[in-house]
PDB file of C-alpha atoms in Angstrom:
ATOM      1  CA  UNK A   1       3.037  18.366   5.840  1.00  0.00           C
ATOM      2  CA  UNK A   2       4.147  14.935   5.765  1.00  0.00           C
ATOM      3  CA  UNK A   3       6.016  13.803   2.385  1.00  0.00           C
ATOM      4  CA  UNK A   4       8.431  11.395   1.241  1.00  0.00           C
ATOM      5  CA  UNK A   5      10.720  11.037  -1.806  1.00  0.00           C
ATOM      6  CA  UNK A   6      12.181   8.219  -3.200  1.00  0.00           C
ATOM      7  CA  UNK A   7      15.565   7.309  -4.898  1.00  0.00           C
ATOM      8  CA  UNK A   8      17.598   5.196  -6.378  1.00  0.00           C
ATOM      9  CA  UNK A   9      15.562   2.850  -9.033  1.00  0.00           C
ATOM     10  CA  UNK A  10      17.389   2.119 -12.293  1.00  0.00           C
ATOM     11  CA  UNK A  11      17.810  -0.253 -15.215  1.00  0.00           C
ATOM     12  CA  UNK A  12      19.415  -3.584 -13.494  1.00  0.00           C
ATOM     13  CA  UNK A  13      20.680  -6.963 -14.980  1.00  0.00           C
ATOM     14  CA  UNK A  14      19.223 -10.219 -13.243  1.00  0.00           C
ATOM     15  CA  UNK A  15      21.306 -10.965 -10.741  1.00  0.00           C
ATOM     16  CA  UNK A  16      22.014  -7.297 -10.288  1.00  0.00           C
ATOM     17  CA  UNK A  17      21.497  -5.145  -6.626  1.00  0.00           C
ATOM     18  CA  UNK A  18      20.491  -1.505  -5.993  1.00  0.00           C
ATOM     19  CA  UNK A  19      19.814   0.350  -3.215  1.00  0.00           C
ATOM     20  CA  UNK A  20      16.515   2.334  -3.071  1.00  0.00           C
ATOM     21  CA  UNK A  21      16.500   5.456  -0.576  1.00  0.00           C
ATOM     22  CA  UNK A  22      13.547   7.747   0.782  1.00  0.00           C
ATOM     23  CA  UNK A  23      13.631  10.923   2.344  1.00  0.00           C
ATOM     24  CA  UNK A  24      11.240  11.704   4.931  1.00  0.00           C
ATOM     25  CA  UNK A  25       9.909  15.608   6.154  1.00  0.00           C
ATOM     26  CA  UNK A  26       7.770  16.696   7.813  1.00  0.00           C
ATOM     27  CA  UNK A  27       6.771  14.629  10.834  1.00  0.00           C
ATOM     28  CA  UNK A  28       8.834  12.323  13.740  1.00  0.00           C
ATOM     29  CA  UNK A  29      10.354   9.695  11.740  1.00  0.00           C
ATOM     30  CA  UNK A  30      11.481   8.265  14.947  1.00  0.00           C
ATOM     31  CA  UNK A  31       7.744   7.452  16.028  1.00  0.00           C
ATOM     32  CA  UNK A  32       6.663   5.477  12.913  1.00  0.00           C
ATOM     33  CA  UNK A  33       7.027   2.261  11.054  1.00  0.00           C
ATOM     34  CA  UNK A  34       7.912   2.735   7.717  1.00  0.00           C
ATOM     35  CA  UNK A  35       6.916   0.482   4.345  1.00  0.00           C
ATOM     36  CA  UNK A  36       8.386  -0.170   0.849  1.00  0.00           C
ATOM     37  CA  UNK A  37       5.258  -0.971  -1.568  1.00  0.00           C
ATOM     38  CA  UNK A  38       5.654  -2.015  -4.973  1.00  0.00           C
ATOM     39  CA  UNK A  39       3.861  -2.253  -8.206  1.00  0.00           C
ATOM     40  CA  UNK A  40       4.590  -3.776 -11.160  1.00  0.00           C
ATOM     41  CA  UNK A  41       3.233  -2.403 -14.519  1.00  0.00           C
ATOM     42  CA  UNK A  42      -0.655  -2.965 -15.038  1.00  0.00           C
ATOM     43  CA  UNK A  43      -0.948  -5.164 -11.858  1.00  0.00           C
ATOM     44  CA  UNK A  44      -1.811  -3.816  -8.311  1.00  0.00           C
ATOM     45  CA  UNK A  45      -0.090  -2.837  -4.847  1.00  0.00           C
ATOM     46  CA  UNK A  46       1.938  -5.372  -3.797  1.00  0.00           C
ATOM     47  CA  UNK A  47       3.241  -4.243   0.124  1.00  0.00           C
ATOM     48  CA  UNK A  48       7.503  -5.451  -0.092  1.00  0.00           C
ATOM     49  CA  UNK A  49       8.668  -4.619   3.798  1.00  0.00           C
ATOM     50  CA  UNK A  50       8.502  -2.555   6.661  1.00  0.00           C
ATOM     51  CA  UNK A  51      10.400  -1.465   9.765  1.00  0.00           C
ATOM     52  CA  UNK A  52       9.539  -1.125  13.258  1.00  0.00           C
ATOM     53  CA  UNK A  53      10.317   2.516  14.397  1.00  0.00           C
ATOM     54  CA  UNK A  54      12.991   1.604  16.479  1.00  0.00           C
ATOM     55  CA  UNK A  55      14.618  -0.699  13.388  1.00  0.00           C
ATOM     56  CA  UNK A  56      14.149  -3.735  16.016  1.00  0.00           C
ATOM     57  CA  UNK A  57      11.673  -5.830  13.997  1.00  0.00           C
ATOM     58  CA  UNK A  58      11.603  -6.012   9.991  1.00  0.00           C
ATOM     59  CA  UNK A  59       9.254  -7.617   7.837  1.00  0.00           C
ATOM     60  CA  UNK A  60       8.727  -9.093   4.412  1.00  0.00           C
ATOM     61  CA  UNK A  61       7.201 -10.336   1.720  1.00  0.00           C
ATOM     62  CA  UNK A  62       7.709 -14.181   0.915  1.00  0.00           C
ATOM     63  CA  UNK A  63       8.277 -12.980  -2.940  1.00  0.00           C
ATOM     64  CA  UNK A  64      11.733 -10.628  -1.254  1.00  0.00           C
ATOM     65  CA  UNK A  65      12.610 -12.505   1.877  1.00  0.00           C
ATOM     66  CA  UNK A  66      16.471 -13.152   1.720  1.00  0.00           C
ATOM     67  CA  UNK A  67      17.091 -10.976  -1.106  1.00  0.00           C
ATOM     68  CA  UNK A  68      16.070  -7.754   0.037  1.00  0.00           C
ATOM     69  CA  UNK A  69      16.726  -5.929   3.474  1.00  0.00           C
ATOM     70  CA  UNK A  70      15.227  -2.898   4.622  1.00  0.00           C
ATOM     71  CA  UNK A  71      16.832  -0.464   6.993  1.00  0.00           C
ATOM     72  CA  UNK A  72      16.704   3.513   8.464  1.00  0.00           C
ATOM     73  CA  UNK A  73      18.448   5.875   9.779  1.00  0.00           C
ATOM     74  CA  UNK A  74      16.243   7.776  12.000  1.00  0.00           C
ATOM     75  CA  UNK A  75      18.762  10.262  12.507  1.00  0.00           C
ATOM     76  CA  UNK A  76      18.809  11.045   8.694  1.00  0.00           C
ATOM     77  CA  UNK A  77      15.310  10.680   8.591  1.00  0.00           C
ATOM     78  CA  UNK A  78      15.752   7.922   5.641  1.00  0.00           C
ATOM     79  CA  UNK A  79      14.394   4.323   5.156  1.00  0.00           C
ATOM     80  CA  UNK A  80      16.433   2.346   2.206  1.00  0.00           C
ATOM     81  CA  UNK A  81      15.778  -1.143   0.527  1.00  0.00           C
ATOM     82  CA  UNK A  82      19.061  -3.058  -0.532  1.00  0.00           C
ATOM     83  CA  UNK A  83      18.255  -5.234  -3.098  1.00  0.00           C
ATOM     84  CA  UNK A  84      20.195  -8.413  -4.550  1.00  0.00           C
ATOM     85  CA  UNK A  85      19.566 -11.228  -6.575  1.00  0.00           C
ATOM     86  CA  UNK A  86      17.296  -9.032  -8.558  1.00  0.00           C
ATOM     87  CA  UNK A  87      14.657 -10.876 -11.079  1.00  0.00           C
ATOM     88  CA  UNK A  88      12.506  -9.520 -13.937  1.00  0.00           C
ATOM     89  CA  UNK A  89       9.696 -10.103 -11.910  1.00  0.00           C
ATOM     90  CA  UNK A  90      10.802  -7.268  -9.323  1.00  0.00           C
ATOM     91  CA  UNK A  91      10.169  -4.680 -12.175  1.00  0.00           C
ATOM     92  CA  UNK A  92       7.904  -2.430 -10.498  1.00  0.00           C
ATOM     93  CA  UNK A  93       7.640   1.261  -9.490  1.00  0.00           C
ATOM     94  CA  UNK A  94       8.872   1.032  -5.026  1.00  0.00           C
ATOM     95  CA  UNK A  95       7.171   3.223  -3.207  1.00  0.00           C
ATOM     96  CA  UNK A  96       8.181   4.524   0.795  1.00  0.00           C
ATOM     97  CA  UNK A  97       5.123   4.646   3.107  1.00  0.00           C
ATOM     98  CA  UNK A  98       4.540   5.970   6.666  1.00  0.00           C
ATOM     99  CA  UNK A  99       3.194   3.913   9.536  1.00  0.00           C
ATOM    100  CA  UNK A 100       0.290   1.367   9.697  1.00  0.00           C
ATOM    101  CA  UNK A 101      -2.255   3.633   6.808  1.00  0.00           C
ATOM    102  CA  UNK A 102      -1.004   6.887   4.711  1.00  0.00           C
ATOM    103  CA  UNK A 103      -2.267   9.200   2.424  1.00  0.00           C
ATOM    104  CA  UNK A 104       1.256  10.272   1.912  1.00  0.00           C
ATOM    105  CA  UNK A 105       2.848   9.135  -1.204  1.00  0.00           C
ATOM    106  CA  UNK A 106       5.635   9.839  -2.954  1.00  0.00           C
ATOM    107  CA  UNK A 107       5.753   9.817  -6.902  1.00  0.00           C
ATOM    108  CA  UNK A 108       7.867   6.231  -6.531  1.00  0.00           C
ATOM    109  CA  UNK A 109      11.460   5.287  -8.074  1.00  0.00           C
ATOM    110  CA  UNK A 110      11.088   2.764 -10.589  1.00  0.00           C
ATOM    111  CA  UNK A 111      13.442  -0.282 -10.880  1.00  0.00           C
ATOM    112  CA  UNK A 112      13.957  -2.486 -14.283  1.00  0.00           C
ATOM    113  CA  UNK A 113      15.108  -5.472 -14.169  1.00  0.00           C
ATOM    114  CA  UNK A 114      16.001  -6.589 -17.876  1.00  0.00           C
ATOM    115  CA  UNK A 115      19.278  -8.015 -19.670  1.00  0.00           C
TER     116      UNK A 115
ATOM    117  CA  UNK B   1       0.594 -13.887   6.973  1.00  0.00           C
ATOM    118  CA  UNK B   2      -2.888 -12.611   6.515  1.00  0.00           C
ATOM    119  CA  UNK B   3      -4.074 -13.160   2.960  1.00  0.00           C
ATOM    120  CA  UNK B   4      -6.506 -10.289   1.459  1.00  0.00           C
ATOM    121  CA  UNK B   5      -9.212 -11.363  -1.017  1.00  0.00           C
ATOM    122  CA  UNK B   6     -11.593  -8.580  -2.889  1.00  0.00           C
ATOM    123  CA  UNK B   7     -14.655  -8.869  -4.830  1.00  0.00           C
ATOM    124  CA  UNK B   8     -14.236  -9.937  -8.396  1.00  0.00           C
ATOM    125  CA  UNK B   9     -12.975  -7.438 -10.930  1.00  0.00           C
ATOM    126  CA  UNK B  10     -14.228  -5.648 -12.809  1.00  0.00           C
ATOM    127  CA  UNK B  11     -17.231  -4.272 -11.519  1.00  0.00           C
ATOM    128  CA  UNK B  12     -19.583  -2.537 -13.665  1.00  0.00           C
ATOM    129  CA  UNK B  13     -22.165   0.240 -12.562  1.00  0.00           C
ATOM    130  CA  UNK B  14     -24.239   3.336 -13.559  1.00  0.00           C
ATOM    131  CA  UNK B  15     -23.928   6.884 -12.463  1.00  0.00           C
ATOM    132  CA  UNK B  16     -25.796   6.844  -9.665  1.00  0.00           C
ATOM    133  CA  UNK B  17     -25.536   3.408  -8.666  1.00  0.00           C
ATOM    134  CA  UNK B  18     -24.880   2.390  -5.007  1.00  0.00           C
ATOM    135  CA  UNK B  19     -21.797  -0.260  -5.471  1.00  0.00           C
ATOM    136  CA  UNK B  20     -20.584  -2.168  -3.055  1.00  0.00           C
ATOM    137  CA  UNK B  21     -17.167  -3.897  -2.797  1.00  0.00           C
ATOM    138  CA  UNK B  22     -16.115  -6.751  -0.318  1.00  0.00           C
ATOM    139  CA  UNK B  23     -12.616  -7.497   1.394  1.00  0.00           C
ATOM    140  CA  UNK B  24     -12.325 -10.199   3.604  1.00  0.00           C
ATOM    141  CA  UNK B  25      -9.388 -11.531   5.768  1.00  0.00           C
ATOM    142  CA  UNK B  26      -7.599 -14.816   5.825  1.00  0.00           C
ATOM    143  CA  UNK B  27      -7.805 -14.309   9.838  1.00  0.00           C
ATOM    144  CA  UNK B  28      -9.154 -11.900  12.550  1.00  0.00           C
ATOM    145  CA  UNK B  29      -7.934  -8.552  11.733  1.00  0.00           C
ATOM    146  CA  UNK B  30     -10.327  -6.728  14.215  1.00  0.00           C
ATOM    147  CA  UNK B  31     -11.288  -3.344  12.838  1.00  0.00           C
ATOM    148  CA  UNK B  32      -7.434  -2.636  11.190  1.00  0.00           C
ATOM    149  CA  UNK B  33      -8.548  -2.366   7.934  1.00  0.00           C
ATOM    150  CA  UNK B  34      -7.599   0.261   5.387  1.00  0.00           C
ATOM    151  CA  UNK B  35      -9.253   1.551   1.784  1.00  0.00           C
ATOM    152  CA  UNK B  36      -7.716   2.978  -1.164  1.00  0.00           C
ATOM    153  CA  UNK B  37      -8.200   4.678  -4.249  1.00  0.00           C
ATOM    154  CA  UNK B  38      -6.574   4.405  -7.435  1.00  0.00           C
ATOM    155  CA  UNK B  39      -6.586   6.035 -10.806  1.00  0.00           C
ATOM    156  CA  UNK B  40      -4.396   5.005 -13.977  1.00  0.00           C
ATOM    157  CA  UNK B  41      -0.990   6.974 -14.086  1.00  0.00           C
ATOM    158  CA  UNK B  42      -1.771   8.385  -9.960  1.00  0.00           C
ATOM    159  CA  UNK B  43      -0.449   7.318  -6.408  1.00  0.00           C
ATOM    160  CA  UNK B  44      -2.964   5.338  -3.985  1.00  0.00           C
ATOM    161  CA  UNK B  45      -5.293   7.531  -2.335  1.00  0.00           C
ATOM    162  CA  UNK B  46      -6.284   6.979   1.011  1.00  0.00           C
ATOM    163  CA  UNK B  47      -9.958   6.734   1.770  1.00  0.00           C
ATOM    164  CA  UNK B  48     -10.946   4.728   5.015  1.00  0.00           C
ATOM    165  CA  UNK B  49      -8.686   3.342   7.565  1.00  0.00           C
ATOM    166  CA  UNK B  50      -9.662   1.280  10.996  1.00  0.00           C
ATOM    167  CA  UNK B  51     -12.448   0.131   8.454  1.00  0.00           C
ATOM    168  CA  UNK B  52     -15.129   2.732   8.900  1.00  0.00           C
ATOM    169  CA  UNK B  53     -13.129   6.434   9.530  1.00  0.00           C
ATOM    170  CA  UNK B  54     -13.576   8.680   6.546  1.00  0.00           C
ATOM    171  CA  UNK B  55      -9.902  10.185   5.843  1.00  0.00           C
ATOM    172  CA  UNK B  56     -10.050  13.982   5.230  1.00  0.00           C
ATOM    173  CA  UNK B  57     -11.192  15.119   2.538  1.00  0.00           C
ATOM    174  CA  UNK B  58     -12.844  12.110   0.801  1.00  0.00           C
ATOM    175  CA  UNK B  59     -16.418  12.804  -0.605  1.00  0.00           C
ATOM    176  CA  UNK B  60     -19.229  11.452   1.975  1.00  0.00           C
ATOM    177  CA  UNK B  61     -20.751   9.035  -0.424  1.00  0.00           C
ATOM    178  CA  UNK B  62     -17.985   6.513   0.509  1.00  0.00           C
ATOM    179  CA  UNK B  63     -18.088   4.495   3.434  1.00  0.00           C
ATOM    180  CA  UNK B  64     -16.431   0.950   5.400  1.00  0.00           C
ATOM    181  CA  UNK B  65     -18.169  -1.265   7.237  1.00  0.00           C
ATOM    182  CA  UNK B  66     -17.108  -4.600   8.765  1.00  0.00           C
ATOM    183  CA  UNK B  67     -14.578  -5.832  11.559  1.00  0.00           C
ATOM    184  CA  UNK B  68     -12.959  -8.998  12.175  1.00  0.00           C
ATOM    185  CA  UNK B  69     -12.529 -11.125   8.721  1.00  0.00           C
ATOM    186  CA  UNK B  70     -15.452  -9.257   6.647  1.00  0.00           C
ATOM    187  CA  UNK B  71     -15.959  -5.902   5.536  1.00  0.00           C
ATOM    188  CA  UNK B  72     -17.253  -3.478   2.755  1.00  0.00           C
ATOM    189  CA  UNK B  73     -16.779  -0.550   1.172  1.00  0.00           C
ATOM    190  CA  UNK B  74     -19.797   1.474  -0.313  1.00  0.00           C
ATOM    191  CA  UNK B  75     -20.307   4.225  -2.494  1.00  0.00           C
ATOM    192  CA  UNK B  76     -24.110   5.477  -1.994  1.00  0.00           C
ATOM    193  CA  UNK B  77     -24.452   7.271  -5.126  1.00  0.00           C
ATOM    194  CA  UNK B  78     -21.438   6.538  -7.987  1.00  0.00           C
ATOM    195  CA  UNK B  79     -20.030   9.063  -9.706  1.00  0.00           C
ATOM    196  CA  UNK B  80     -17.654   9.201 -13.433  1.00  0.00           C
ATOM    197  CA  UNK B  81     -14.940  10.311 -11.000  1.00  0.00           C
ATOM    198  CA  UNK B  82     -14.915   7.226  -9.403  1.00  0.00           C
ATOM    199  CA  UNK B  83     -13.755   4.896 -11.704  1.00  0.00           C
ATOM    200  CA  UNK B  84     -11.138   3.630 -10.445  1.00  0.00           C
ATOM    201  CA  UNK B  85      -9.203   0.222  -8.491  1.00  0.00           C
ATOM    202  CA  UNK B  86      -9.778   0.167  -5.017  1.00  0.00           C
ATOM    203  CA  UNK B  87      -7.630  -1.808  -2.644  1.00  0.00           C
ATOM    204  CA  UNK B  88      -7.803  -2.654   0.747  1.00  0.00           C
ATOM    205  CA  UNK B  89      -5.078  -3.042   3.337  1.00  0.00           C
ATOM    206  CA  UNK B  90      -5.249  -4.742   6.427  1.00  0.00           C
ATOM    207  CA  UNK B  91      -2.758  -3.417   9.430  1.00  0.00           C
ATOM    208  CA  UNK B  92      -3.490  -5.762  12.481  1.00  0.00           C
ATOM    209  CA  UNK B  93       0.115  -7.342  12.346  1.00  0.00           C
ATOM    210  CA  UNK B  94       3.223  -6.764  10.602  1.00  0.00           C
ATOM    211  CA  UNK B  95       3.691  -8.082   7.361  1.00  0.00           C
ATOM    212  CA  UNK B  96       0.648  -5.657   5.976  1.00  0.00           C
ATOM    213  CA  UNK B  97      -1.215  -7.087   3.239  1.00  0.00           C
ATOM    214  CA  UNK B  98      -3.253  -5.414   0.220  1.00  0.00           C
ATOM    215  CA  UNK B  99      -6.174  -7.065  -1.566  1.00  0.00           C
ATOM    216  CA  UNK B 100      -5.941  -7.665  -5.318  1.00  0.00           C
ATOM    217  CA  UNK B 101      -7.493  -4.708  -6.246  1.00  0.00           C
ATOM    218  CA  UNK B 102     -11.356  -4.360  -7.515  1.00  0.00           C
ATOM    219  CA  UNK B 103     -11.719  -2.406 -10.646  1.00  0.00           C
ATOM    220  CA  UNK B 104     -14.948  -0.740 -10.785  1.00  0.00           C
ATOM    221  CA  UNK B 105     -16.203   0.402 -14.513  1.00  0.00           C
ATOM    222  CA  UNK B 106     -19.026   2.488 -15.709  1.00  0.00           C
ATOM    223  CA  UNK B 107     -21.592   1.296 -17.784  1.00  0.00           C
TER     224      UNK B 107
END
């Protein structure tokens, strides 16, 4: 069964950086693109980055690009976020996803960004 | 990138009601469309992906329609479990996009 979990979130100053993990099981990482998806309290799914399987093309979102940078370690089977010059508005609950669709979730990591 | 715009929100509807909620694309996305379910305090739950394929699982009375820049997602016959947001997710090129989310309400 395929499931991920997610690590890492924390309280943060602006300005701050973390570094979000996620633990995949129970498929081939290697084969799959992987996602970070956020979402801020009350407001909807906001999709962050993704990977190529192969970690030879990344992705973001214009809100993240230069600030954030997503990686993997396929032989870990783990995706991570680094993220710096965090703002308020990046408060949000980061989820890990699998591939292009998934109806596998993890329960999230959430990240606060507050002085 | 490919911008995502849903029907208004919120939508309103009886028990029983069919209720239909539109997605369309900024662009061509072909059939590479995605719909999800969400309720407060849950995860996304996956309902249709390549716009019309009925995950495992998920009650008949949903159903996706559309390909290219336009396309649907109906529930024949609502039900009080459905309240929820529903998003949709297009996959035809990397960066993936959601939709704003559509809240539908019972009346």
């Amino acid at each position: 069964e395929v499931s991920v979990v997610e690590s890492g979130g924390g309280l943060v100053q602006p300005g701050g950086s973390l570094r979000l993990s996620c633990a995949a099981f129970g498929f081939n990482f290697n084969n799959f693109w992987m996602n970070w998806v956020r979402q801020a309290p009350g407001k909807g799914l906001e999709w962050v980055a993704n990977i190529k399987d192969d970690a030879t093309e990344m992705y973001y979102a214009d809100s993240v690009k230069g600030r954030f940078t997503i990686s993997r370690d396929n032989a870990k089977n783990s995706l991570f976020l680094t993220m710096n010059s965090l703002r308020v508005e990046d408060t949000a609950v980061y989820y890990c996803t699998v591939g292009h669709y998934t109806n596998s979730w993890g329960q999230g990591t959430l990240v606060t960004v507050s002085s | 990138d490919i911008q995502m715009t849903q029907s208004p929100s919120p939508l309103s509807a009886s028990v029983g009601d069919r209720l239909t909620i539109t997605c369309r694309a900024s662009q061509d996305i072909s059939h590479y469309l995605a719909w999800y379910q969400q309720k407060p305090g849950k995860v996304p739950r996956l309902l249709i992906y390549d716009a019309s394929s009925l995950e495992s699982g998920v009650p008949s009375r949903f159903s996706g329609s559309g390909s290219g820049t336009d396309f649907t997602l109906t529930i024949s016959s609502l039900q009080p479990e459905d309240a929820a947001t529903y998003y949709c997710q297009q996959y035809t090129s990397a960066p993936w996009t959601f939709g704003q989310g559509t809240r539908v309400e019972l009346k």
